[in-house]
Short mmCIF file of N, CA and C in Angstrom, two decimals:
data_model
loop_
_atom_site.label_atom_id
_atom_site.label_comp_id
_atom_site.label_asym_id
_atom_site.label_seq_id
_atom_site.Cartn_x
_atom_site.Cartn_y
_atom_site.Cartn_z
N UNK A 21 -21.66 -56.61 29.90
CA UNK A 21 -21.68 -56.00 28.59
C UNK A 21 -20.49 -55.07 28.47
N UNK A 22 -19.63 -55.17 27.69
CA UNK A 22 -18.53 -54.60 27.41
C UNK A 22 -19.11 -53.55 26.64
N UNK A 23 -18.70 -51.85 26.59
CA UNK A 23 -18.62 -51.01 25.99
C UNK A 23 -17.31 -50.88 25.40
N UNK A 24 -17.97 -50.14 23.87
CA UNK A 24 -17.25 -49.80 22.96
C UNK A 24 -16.47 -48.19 23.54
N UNK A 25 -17.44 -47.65 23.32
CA UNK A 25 -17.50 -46.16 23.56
C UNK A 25 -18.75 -45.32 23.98
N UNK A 26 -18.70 -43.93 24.44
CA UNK A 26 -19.62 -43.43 24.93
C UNK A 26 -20.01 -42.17 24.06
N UNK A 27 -21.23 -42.45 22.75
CA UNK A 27 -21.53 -41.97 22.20
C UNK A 27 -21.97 -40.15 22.45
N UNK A 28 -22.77 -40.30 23.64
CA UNK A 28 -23.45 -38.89 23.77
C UNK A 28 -23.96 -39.15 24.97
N UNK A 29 -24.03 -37.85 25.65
CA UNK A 29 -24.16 -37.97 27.71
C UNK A 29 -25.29 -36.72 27.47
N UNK A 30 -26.13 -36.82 28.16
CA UNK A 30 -27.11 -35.78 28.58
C UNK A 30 -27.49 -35.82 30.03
N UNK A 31 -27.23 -34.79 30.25
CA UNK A 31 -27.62 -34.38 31.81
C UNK A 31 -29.45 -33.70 32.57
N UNK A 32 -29.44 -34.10 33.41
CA UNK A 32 -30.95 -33.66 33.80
C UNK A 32 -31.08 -33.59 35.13
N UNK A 33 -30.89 -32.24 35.88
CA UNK A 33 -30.67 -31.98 37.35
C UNK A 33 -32.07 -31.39 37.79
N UNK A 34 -33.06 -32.24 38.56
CA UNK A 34 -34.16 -31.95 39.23
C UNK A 34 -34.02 -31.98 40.67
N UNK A 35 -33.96 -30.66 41.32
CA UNK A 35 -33.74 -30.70 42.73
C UNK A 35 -32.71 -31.31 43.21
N UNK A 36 -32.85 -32.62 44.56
CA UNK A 36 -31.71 -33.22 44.99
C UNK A 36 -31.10 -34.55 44.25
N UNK A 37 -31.67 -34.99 42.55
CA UNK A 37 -31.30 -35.83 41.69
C UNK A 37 -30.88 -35.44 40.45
N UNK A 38 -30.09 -36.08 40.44
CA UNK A 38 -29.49 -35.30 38.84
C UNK A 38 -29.55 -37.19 37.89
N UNK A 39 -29.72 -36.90 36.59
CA UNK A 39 -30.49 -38.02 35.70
C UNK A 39 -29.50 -37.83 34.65
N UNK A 40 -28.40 -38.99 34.39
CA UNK A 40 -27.92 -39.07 33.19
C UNK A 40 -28.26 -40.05 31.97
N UNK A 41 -28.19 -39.72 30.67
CA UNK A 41 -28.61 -40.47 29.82
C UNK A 41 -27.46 -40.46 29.09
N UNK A 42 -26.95 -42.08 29.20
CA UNK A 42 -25.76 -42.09 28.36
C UNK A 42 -26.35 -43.23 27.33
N UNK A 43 -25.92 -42.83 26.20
CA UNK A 43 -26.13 -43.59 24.49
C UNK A 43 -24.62 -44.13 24.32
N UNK A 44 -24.51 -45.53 24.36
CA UNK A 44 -23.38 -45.92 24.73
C UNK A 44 -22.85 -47.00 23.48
N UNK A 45 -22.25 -47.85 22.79
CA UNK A 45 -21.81 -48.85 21.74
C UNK A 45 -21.23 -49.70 22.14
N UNK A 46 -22.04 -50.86 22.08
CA UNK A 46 -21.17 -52.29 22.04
C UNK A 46 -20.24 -52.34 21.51
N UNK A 47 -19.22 -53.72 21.84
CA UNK A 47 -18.48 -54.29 20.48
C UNK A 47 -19.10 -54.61 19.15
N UNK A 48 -19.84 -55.41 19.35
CA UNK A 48 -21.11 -55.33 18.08
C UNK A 48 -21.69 -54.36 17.54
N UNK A 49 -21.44 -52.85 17.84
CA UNK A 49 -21.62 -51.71 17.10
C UNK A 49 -23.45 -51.22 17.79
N UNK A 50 -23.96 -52.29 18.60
CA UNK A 50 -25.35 -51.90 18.71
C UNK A 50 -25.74 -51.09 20.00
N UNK A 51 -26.05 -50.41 19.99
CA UNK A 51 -26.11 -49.20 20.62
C UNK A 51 -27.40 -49.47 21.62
N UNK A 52 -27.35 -48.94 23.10
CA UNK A 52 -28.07 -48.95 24.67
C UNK A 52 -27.78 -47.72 24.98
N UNK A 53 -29.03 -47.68 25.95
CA UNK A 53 -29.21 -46.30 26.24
C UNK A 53 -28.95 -47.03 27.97
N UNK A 54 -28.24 -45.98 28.70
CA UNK A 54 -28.28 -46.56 30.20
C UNK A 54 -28.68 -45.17 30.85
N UNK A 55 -29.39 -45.18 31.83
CA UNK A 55 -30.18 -44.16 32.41
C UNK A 55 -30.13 -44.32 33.70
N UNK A 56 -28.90 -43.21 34.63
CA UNK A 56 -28.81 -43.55 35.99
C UNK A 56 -29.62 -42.10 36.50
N UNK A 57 -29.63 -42.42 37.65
CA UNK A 57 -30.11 -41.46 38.91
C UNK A 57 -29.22 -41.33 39.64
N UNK A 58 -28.75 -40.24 40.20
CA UNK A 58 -27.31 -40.22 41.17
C UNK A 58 -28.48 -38.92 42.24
N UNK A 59 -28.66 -39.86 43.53
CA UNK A 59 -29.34 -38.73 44.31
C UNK A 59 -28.68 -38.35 45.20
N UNK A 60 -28.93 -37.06 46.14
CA UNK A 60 -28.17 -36.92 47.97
C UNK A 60 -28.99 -37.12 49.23
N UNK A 61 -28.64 -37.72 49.53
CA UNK A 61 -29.57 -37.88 50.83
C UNK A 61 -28.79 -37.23 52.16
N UNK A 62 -29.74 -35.98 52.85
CA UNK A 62 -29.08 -34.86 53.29
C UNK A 62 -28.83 -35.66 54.82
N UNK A 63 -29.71 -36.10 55.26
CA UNK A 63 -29.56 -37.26 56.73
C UNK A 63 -28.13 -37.92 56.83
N UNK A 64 -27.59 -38.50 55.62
CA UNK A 64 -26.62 -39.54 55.78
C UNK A 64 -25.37 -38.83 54.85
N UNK A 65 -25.70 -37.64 54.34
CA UNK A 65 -24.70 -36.77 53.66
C UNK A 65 -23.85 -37.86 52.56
N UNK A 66 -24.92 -39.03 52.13
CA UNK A 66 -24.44 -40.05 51.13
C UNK A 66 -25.11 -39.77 49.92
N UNK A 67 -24.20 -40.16 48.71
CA UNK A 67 -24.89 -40.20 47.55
C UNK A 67 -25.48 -41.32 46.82
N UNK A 68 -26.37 -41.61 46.43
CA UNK A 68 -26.91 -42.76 46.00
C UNK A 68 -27.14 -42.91 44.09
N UNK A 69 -26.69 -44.00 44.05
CA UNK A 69 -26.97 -44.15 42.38
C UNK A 69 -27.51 -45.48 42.14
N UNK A 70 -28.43 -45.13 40.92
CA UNK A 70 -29.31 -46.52 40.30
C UNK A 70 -29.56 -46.32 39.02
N UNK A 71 -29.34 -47.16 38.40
CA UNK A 71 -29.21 -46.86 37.03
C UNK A 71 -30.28 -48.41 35.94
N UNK A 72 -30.21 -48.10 34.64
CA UNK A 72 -30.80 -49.25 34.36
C UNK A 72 -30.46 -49.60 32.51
N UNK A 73 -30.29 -50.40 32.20
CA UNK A 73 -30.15 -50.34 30.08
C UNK A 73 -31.06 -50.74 29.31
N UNK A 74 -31.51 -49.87 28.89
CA UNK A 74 -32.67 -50.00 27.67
C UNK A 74 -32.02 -50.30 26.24
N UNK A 75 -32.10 -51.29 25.55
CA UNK A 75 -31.42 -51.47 24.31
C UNK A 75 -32.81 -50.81 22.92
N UNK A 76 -31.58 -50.15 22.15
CA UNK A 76 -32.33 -49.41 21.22
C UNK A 76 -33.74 -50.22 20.34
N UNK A 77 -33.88 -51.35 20.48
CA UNK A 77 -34.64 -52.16 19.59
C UNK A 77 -35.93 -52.29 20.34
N UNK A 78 -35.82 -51.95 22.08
CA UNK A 78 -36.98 -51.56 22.96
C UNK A 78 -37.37 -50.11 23.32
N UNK A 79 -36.56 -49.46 23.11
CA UNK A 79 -37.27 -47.83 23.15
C UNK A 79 -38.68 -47.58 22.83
N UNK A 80 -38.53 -47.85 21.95
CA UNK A 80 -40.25 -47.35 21.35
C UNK A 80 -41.17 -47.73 21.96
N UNK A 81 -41.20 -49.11 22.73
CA UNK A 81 -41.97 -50.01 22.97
C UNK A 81 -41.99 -49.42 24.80
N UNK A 82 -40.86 -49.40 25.27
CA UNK A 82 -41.00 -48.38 26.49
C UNK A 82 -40.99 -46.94 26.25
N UNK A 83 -41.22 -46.58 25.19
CA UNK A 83 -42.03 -44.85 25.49
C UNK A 83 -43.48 -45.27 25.03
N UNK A 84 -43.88 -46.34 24.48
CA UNK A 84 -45.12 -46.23 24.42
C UNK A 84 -45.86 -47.06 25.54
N UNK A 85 -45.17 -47.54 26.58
CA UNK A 85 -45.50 -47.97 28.19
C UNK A 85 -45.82 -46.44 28.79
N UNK A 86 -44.77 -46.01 28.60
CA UNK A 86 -44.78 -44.67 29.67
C UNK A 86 -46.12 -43.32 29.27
N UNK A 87 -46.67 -43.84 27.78
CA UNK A 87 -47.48 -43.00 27.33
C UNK A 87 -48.55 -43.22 27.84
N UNK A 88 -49.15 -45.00 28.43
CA UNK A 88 -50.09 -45.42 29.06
C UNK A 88 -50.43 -44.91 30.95
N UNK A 89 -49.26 -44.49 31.16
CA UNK A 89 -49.14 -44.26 32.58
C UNK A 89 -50.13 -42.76 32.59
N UNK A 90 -51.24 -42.75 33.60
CA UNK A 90 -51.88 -41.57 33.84
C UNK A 90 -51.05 -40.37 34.21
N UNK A 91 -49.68 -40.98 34.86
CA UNK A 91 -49.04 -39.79 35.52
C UNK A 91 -47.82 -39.08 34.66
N UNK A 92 -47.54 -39.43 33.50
CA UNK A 92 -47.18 -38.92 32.22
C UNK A 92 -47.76 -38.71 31.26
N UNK A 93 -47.65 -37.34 30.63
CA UNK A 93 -48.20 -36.96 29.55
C UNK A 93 -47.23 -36.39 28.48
N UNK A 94 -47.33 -37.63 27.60
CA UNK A 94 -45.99 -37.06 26.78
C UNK A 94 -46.61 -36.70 25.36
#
């Protein structure tokens, strides 16, 4: 998937993971959300990243997954 541009970055640092949310634009103008994890792992003094793309037309449909989960309460 080719990006256009990188609309808006939000940051989210919990302990030894920090969580970015980038809102990003196709060529086609249609807009994904990609959501990495960049962690440290203090043993191997390595950093690890995993990331994943949610396209805007499924959002809703995965926050209302995550609303079913006992271990979120949103």
């Amino acid at each position: 998937m080719d990006e256009k541009q990188n609309s808006n970055v939000k940051i989210l640092k919990c302990g030894n993971r920090t969580y970015f949310f980038d809102v990003k634009t196709a060529k086609n103008n249609s807009q994904y959300l990609v959501v990495s994890e960049s962690s440290f792992e203090k043993k191997t003094q390595a950093r690890k990243r995993n990331s994943f793309i949610l396209f805007k037309e499924d959002l809703t449909r995965f926050i209302e997954m995550l609303q079913t989960i006992e271990l979120v309460e949103i």
